[in-house]
Short mmCIF file of C-alpha atoms and ligand atoms in Angstrom, two decimals:
data_model
loop_
_atom_site.label_atom_id
_atom_site.label_comp_id
_atom_site.label_asym_id
_atom_site.label_seq_id
_atom_site.Cartn_x
_atom_site.Cartn_y
_atom_site.Cartn_z
CA MET H 1 10.99 16.17 -27.16
CA LYS H 2 7.90 17.65 -28.71
CA LYS H 3 5.16 15.78 -29.22
CA THR H 4 2.39 16.02 -32.74
CA LEU H 5 -0.59 17.82 -32.40
CA ALA H 6 -1.89 14.35 -33.88
CA LEU H 7 -0.09 12.38 -30.62
CA ALA H 8 -1.59 15.50 -28.50
CA LEU H 9 -4.66 15.66 -29.77
CA ALA H 10 -4.88 11.71 -29.50
CA VAL H 11 -3.72 12.40 -25.88
CA VAL H 12 -6.95 14.35 -25.01
CA MET H 13 -9.67 12.27 -26.73
CA SER H 14 -8.14 8.84 -24.95
CA LEU H 15 -8.22 11.12 -21.36
CA GLY H 16 -11.91 11.96 -22.51
CA LEU H 17 -12.73 9.18 -22.61
CA LEU H 18 -11.82 7.48 -19.03
CA ALA H 19 -13.43 11.74 -17.74
CA GLY H 20 -16.54 9.92 -19.67
CA CYS H 21 -15.86 7.09 -17.74
CA GLY H 22 -17.75 8.87 -15.05
CA GLY H 23 -17.17 7.40 -11.16
CA GLY H 24 -17.60 4.02 -9.86
CA ASN H 25 -15.57 1.31 -10.51
CA ASN H 26 -13.82 1.95 -13.57
CA SER H 27 -9.88 1.58 -14.26
CA THR H 28 -7.99 4.59 -15.53
CA GLY H 29 -6.12 1.73 -17.31
CA GLY H 30 -4.11 -1.32 -16.33
CA GLY H 31 -4.69 -1.14 -12.91
CA SER H 32 -8.17 -2.48 -11.27
CA SER H 33 -9.43 0.77 -9.57
CA ALA H 34 -11.49 1.17 -6.51
CA GLY H 35 -13.23 3.48 -8.01
CA GLY H 36 -10.77 5.45 -7.75
CA SER H 37 -10.09 8.93 -9.39
CA GLN H 38 -9.37 9.74 -13.32
CA PRO H 39 -7.55 12.50 -14.12
CA SER H 40 -9.30 16.37 -14.08
CA GLY H 41 -10.08 15.17 -18.14
CA GLY H 42 -9.81 17.13 -21.31
CA SER H 43 -10.48 20.59 -20.10
CA SER H 44 -7.37 20.28 -18.18
CA VAL H 45 -4.70 18.60 -20.54
CA THR H 46 -2.79 21.14 -21.79
CA ALA H 47 -2.00 21.07 -26.06
CA SER H 48 1.35 21.57 -26.10
CA ILE H 49 2.90 18.25 -25.23
CA PRO H 50 5.92 19.40 -22.84
CA ASP H 51 8.71 17.24 -23.70
CA ALA H 52 7.29 14.00 -23.27
CA PRO H 53 9.98 11.13 -24.91
CA GLU H 54 9.85 9.15 -26.82
CA GLY H 55 9.93 5.16 -27.02
CA GLY H 56 10.61 5.99 -23.41
CA GLY H 57 12.79 8.75 -20.98
CA THR H 58 14.38 8.78 -17.64
CA VAL H 59 12.23 7.83 -14.71
CA GLY H 60 13.47 8.29 -11.21
CA VAL H 61 12.22 5.50 -8.96
CA CYS H 62 13.11 6.73 -5.12
CA ILE H 63 11.48 4.12 -2.27
CA TYR H 64 11.30 4.71 1.08
CA LYS H 65 13.70 2.22 1.71
CA PHE H 66 13.83 -1.73 0.20
CA ASP H 67 13.91 -3.50 3.31
CA ASP H 68 10.74 -4.24 2.81
CA ALA H 69 8.75 -6.73 2.21
CA PHE H 70 6.15 -5.67 0.13
CA MET H 71 7.73 -2.54 -1.51
CA THR H 72 10.37 -4.98 -3.02
CA THR H 73 7.71 -7.12 -4.44
CA TYR H 74 6.31 -3.97 -5.44
CA ARG H 75 9.86 -2.60 -6.68
CA ASN H 76 10.68 -5.18 -8.51
CA ALA H 77 7.04 -4.86 -10.43
CA LEU H 78 7.78 -1.33 -11.17
CA THR H 79 11.11 -1.93 -12.31
CA GLU H 80 10.08 -4.55 -14.73
CA ILE H 81 6.68 -2.41 -16.39
CA LEU H 82 8.93 0.30 -16.83
CA LYS H 83 12.01 -1.80 -18.50
CA GLY H 84 9.50 -3.58 -19.87
CA LYS H 85 8.17 -0.59 -21.84
CA GLY H 86 12.00 0.65 -23.07
CA TYR H 87 12.15 3.55 -20.40
CA GLN H 88 15.90 3.79 -18.11
CA VAL H 89 15.07 3.20 -14.58
CA THR H 90 16.69 4.18 -11.32
CA THR H 91 15.30 2.89 -8.10
CA VAL H 92 17.27 4.33 -4.85
CA ASP H 93 16.97 2.71 -1.53
CA GLY H 94 15.34 6.43 0.95
CA ASN H 95 16.16 3.49 4.27
CA ASN H 96 13.02 4.72 5.56
CA ASP H 97 15.41 8.36 6.30
CA GLN H 98 13.09 11.44 5.07
CA SER H 99 16.98 13.49 4.75
CA LYS H 100 18.56 10.76 2.48
CA GLN H 101 15.41 10.17 0.06
CA ASN H 102 14.93 14.43 -0.41
CA GLU H 103 19.39 14.63 -1.53
CA GLN H 104 18.18 11.36 -4.07
CA ILE H 105 15.28 13.62 -5.58
CA ASN H 106 17.34 16.41 -5.80
CA THR H 107 20.07 14.23 -7.35
CA PHE H 108 17.00 12.46 -9.47
CA ILE H 109 16.12 15.92 -10.72
CA THR H 110 19.32 17.18 -11.31
CA GLN H 111 19.94 14.91 -13.76
CA GLY H 112 17.17 16.03 -15.33
CA VAL H 113 14.35 12.39 -15.33
CA ASP H 114 11.87 13.07 -17.29
CA ALA H 115 8.94 11.63 -14.17
CA LEU H 116 9.82 10.50 -10.80
CA ILE H 117 7.55 7.92 -8.41
CA ILE H 118 7.80 8.75 -5.34
CA ASN H 119 6.74 6.67 -2.42
CA PRO H 120 7.68 8.71 0.05
CA CYS H 121 9.81 7.72 3.87
CA MET H 122 7.07 10.16 6.15
CA THR H 123 4.23 10.94 5.38
CA SER H 124 4.80 14.10 7.59
CA ALA H 125 7.30 15.09 3.31
CA ALA H 126 4.47 15.57 1.57
CA ASP H 127 4.39 19.03 1.35
CA SER H 128 8.20 19.96 0.98
CA ILE H 129 8.60 16.63 -1.26
CA ILE H 130 5.76 17.81 -3.57
CA ALA H 131 7.26 21.80 -3.81
CA THR H 132 10.31 20.06 -5.08
CA VAL H 133 8.56 18.33 -7.50
CA LYS H 134 6.42 21.11 -8.75
CA ALA H 135 9.37 23.92 -8.76
CA ALA H 136 11.83 21.20 -10.75
CA ASN H 137 7.93 21.06 -12.99
CA ILE H 138 8.60 17.35 -12.71
CA PRO H 139 5.41 14.96 -13.85
CA THR H 140 5.21 12.31 -10.10
CA VAL H 141 3.22 10.15 -8.98
CA LEU H 142 3.40 9.21 -5.43
CA ILE H 143 2.90 6.35 -4.66
CA ASN H 144 2.47 3.45 -1.17
CA ARG H 145 1.82 6.45 1.24
CA GLU H 146 -1.02 8.72 0.76
CA PRO H 147 -0.53 12.19 2.33
CA THR H 148 -4.39 14.73 2.41
CA ALA H 149 -6.24 15.77 -1.07
CA ASP H 150 -5.39 19.43 0.40
CA GLN H 151 -1.51 19.10 0.82
CA MET H 152 -1.44 17.30 -3.72
CA ALA H 153 -3.83 19.83 -5.17
CA ALA H 154 -0.10 22.38 -4.65
CA TYR H 155 0.20 21.02 -8.60
CA ASP H 156 -1.92 19.66 -10.77
CA ARG H 157 1.37 17.42 -12.55
CA LEU H 158 1.19 15.72 -9.01
CA VAL H 159 -1.57 11.94 -8.98
CA TYR H 160 -0.84 9.42 -6.25
CA VAL H 161 -1.32 6.00 -6.70
CA GLY H 162 -2.21 3.18 -3.55
CA CYS H 163 -5.50 1.15 -2.15
CA ASP H 164 -8.01 2.57 0.53
CA ALA H 165 -6.68 1.09 4.10
CA ALA H 166 -10.00 1.46 5.44
CA GLN H 167 -10.67 -0.87 2.75
CA SER H 168 -8.12 -3.90 3.80
CA GLY H 169 -8.38 -2.74 6.87
CA THR H 170 -12.41 -4.36 7.24
CA PHE H 171 -11.45 -7.21 5.60
CA GLN H 172 -9.35 -7.96 8.03
CA GLY H 173 -12.51 -8.14 11.08
CA GLU H 174 -14.35 -9.21 7.81
CA LEU H 175 -12.39 -12.55 7.83
CA ILE H 176 -12.38 -13.15 11.41
CA LEU H 177 -17.02 -12.85 11.40
CA GLU H 178 -16.49 -15.13 8.59
CA THR H 179 -15.13 -18.08 11.34
CA PRO H 180 -17.06 -20.38 13.26
CA ASN H 181 -17.43 -18.50 16.83
CA LYS H 182 -16.97 -14.66 15.17
CA GLY H 183 -13.62 -14.93 16.63
CA ASP H 184 -15.07 -15.69 20.56
CA ILE H 185 -13.09 -18.84 21.05
CA ASN H 186 -14.12 -18.98 24.43
CA GLY H 187 -17.87 -17.90 24.36
CA ASP H 188 -16.67 -15.24 26.39
CA GLY H 189 -18.93 -12.44 24.67
CA LYS H 190 -16.10 -10.86 23.38
CA VAL H 191 -13.05 -10.45 20.75
CA SER H 192 -10.18 -10.48 22.80
CA TYR H 193 -7.32 -9.70 20.71
CA ILE H 194 -3.47 -8.12 19.52
CA MET H 195 -3.41 -5.02 17.46
CA ILE H 196 0.34 -5.52 15.84
CA GLN H 197 0.43 -1.84 13.06
CA GLY H 198 2.87 -0.97 11.18
CA ASP H 199 4.77 2.82 11.04
CA PRO H 200 1.71 4.84 13.31
CA GLU H 201 2.97 8.21 10.71
CA ASN H 202 1.75 5.73 7.94
CA ILE H 203 -1.96 6.10 6.79
CA ASP H 204 -1.93 2.69 5.85
CA ALA H 205 -0.58 1.76 9.72
CA GLN H 206 -3.42 4.14 11.45
CA LEU H 207 -6.86 2.92 9.25
CA ARG H 208 -6.26 -0.76 9.09
CA THR H 209 -5.77 -0.78 13.30
CA GLU H 210 -9.26 1.26 12.87
CA TYR H 211 -11.58 -0.71 10.11
CA SER H 212 -10.39 -4.36 11.46
CA VAL H 213 -12.03 -3.93 14.92
CA GLY H 214 -14.01 -1.06 13.47
CA ALA H 215 -16.33 -4.05 11.42
CA LEU H 216 -16.44 -5.84 14.04
CA LYS H 217 -18.14 -3.33 16.47
CA ASP H 218 -20.08 -2.35 13.14
CA ALA H 219 -21.52 -6.16 13.08
CA GLY H 220 -22.55 -5.64 16.87
CA ILE H 221 -19.34 -7.93 18.68
CA GLU H 222 -18.22 -6.91 22.10
CA VAL H 223 -13.50 -6.38 21.66
CA GLU H 224 -11.45 -6.09 24.33
CA GLN H 225 -7.71 -4.96 22.68
CA LEU H 226 -5.11 -6.66 25.03
CA ASP H 227 -1.92 -4.53 24.08
CA LEU H 228 -1.40 -2.59 20.58
CA GLN H 229 2.29 -2.26 20.11
CA ARG H 230 4.05 -0.33 15.98
CA GLY H 231 5.34 -3.49 14.87
CA ASP H 232 7.28 -1.22 11.61
CA TRP H 233 6.17 -3.13 9.23
CA ASP H 234 9.24 -5.72 10.82
CA ARG H 235 8.89 -9.74 10.92
CA GLU H 236 11.22 -9.66 13.89
CA LYS H 237 9.88 -6.59 15.21
CA GLY H 238 5.92 -8.69 15.42
CA GLN H 239 7.84 -12.37 16.45
CA THR H 240 8.99 -10.24 20.03
CA ILE H 241 5.78 -8.50 20.32
CA CYS H 242 3.19 -11.59 19.45
CA ALA H 243 5.80 -13.59 22.12
CA ASN H 244 5.92 -10.55 25.09
CA ASP H 245 1.98 -10.62 24.34
CA LEU H 246 1.72 -14.24 24.41
CA ALA H 247 3.12 -14.46 27.22
CA GLN H 248 1.45 -11.94 29.17
CA PHE H 249 -1.91 -12.27 28.82
CA GLY H 250 -1.68 -16.25 27.81
CA ASP H 251 -4.95 -18.31 26.86
CA GLN H 252 -7.53 -14.34 27.04
CA ILE H 253 -6.21 -14.12 23.09
CA GLU H 254 -7.98 -14.98 20.38
CA VAL H 255 -6.67 -12.89 17.38
CA VAL H 256 -4.03 -11.13 16.75
CA PHE H 257 -4.75 -8.44 13.93
CA CYS H 258 -1.24 -7.64 12.33
CA ASN H 259 -0.72 -4.46 9.50
CA ASN H 260 1.01 -6.82 6.99
CA ASP H 261 1.96 -10.31 6.54
CA ASP H 262 5.49 -9.96 7.62
CA MET H 263 4.16 -9.02 11.06
CA ALA H 264 1.58 -11.90 10.89
CA ILE H 265 4.50 -14.57 9.69
CA GLY H 266 6.80 -13.13 12.86
CA ALA H 267 3.75 -13.51 14.87
CA LEU H 268 3.22 -16.36 13.96
CA GLN H 269 6.66 -17.61 14.78
CA SER H 270 5.72 -17.10 18.35
CA ILE H 271 1.96 -18.42 17.79
CA GLN H 272 3.85 -22.04 16.74
CA ALA H 273 6.66 -21.33 20.15
CA ALA H 274 4.09 -20.86 22.27
CA GLY H 275 2.64 -24.19 21.08
CA ARG H 276 -0.97 -22.87 20.23
CA LYS H 277 -2.41 -23.37 16.61
CA VAL H 278 -4.26 -21.23 13.89
CA ASN H 279 -7.59 -21.50 13.21
CA GLU H 280 -8.93 -23.61 16.65
CA ASP H 281 -7.21 -21.40 19.61
CA ILE H 282 -5.80 -18.53 17.82
CA TYR H 283 -6.49 -16.25 15.08
CA LEU H 284 -4.40 -14.71 13.34
CA VAL H 285 -4.55 -12.39 9.90
CA GLY H 286 -2.56 -10.03 8.06
CA VAL H 287 -2.22 -7.61 4.24
CA ASP H 288 -0.18 -7.96 1.77
CA ALA H 289 -0.98 -11.66 0.44
CA LEU H 290 3.52 -11.95 0.58
CA ASP H 291 3.92 -15.71 -0.78
CA ALA H 292 4.90 -16.57 2.27
CA ALA H 293 1.07 -15.04 3.47
CA LEU H 294 -0.40 -17.17 1.42
CA ASN H 295 1.48 -20.42 1.76
CA GLU H 296 0.46 -19.70 5.55
CA VAL H 297 -3.29 -19.64 5.56
CA MET H 298 -3.51 -22.42 2.58
CA ASN H 299 -1.79 -24.54 5.30
CA GLY H 300 -3.88 -23.05 7.80
CA ASN H 301 -1.17 -21.35 10.04
CA MET H 302 -2.87 -17.89 9.20
CA THR H 303 -6.86 -17.42 9.68
CA GLY H 304 -6.37 -14.90 6.56
CA THR H 305 -5.20 -12.00 4.42
CA VAL H 306 -5.28 -8.98 2.06
CA LEU H 307 -3.69 -8.60 -1.53
CA ASN H 308 -2.01 -5.92 -2.14
CA ASP H 309 -1.76 -5.69 -5.06
CA ALA H 310 2.25 -4.57 -5.65
CA VAL H 311 0.92 -5.27 -9.27
CA GLY H 312 -1.31 -3.82 -10.69
CA GLN H 313 -0.18 -0.45 -7.99
CA ALA H 314 2.91 -0.62 -10.20
CA THR H 315 1.46 -1.46 -13.37
CA GLU H 316 -1.21 1.33 -12.62
CA ALA H 317 1.91 4.34 -11.54
CA VAL H 318 3.29 3.31 -14.91
CA ASN H 319 0.19 3.99 -16.35
CA GLN H 320 -0.43 8.04 -14.58
CA MET H 321 3.23 8.33 -15.16
CA GLU H 322 2.62 8.11 -18.68
CA LEU H 323 -0.79 10.06 -18.35
CA LEU H 324 1.48 13.00 -17.30
CA LEU H 325 4.35 12.35 -19.56
CA GLY H 326 1.40 13.11 -22.43
CA GLY H 327 0.43 16.79 -20.59
CA ALA H 328 -2.66 15.26 -18.01
CA THR H 329 -2.97 17.74 -15.26
CA TYR H 330 -5.02 16.76 -11.83
CA SER H 331 -7.55 19.35 -10.48
CA ALA H 332 -7.58 19.82 -6.94
CA GLY H 333 -10.30 16.01 -5.12
CA ASN H 334 -9.20 14.29 -8.01
CA GLN H 335 -5.41 13.35 -7.51
CA SER H 336 -5.94 10.19 -6.26
CA VAL H 337 -6.15 6.87 -8.15
CA TYR H 338 -7.08 3.21 -6.33
CA VAL H 339 -6.63 0.15 -6.96
CA ASP H 340 -9.07 -2.23 -4.85
CA TYR H 341 -8.45 -4.98 -2.09
CA VAL H 342 -8.95 -8.42 -2.38
CA LYS H 343 -9.44 -10.93 1.33
CA VAL H 344 -8.18 -13.93 1.07
CA THR H 345 -9.06 -17.25 2.54
CA PRO H 346 -8.20 -20.84 2.30
CA ASP H 347 -10.52 -21.02 -0.69
CA ASN H 348 -9.33 -18.02 -2.73
CA ALA H 349 -5.29 -18.47 -1.88
CA SER H 350 -4.11 -20.42 -4.98
CA GLU H 351 -4.58 -17.82 -7.34
CA PHE H 352 -2.74 -15.17 -6.13
CA VAL H 353 0.84 -17.65 -6.02
CA LYS H 354 3.10 -15.29 -7.48
C1 GAL L 401 1.85 -1.13 3.38
C2 GAL L 401 2.51 -2.86 3.50
C3 GAL L 401 2.84 -2.98 4.33
C4 GAL L 401 4.53 -1.41 3.64
C5 GAL L 401 4.48 -0.46 4.21
C6 GAL L 401 4.96 0.25 3.92
O1 GAL L 401 1.01 -0.98 2.63
O2 GAL L 401 1.30 -3.18 3.99
O3 GAL L 401 4.06 -4.60 4.23
O4 GAL L 401 5.12 -2.07 2.91
O5 GAL L 401 3.10 0.04 2.76
O6 GAL L 401 3.90 2.10 3.89
#
């Protein structure tokens, strides 16, 4: 179906308006954008609108694995928003297997979906995913695992929607800095911590690990890493790693940094089993603001967490998908749109419960 010229003009005008927003903390639409990039503006918008669906269309959604607590809330939000807008949505589980996801992408292309929303299984697969969707000329929104700007530059009908992972790490560090003793519970002049990392292939895991501790160092605090283990975002792994570390390092551990909440909830079980008390003799922080974690923050069993805004990102992903369907193209270096993280403490945790 071809859109009318009037609609084409409306799209061009709306993109022109967006471009006019300039830099800073503006938003391209539904989500709260943290200084995110914008579509490249009127100049790069194609005048003829390619097969944009009227009153809905078909969307293929690839999730890296359904068995991931945060991506489950994200997936549910995405499906609800797309269905609410009249799209026909098919969501598939990559089972954390990139070759399986590649097949799913190819199947969607063969079926002739109007757009794809893809949460890659592996960041390292970005080049081949981008080559595939480009060859098929399918408008594509990548989510949750950010490729490099150079990789995205290969295809101008592609955009990434996510968050600035460094920001979430910094917020975790700040949560510790805001405690009465700035994390130095035993008063020995340094903060001794363990780091329970997500999948280290994922930029979120890399940057949260770096920037959480970086915030302490930037504040002039001496730090000591007792252990760093990969927990792959998984609650049970978080529990096991923390239990082993508590057995090995005992009271030396003052802070447990977890790259996400699911691992923090696992770690909390081990902390409680070891007879330790969060916010009295140990601090514990996560990221995501899962409902379970918000409850623990309110109960004083987690020091804090960071809102990873699933609804905001899903809203922005759909918004960007619609811009692409309307004919928008993106210039190199302007293909990432960010939604803000929010620091969560006992004072504001109740605001985020769904
Ligand atoms: C992160 C999130 C983790 C996990 C991961 C999957 O942003 O904090 O909990 O879902 O994405 O890539």
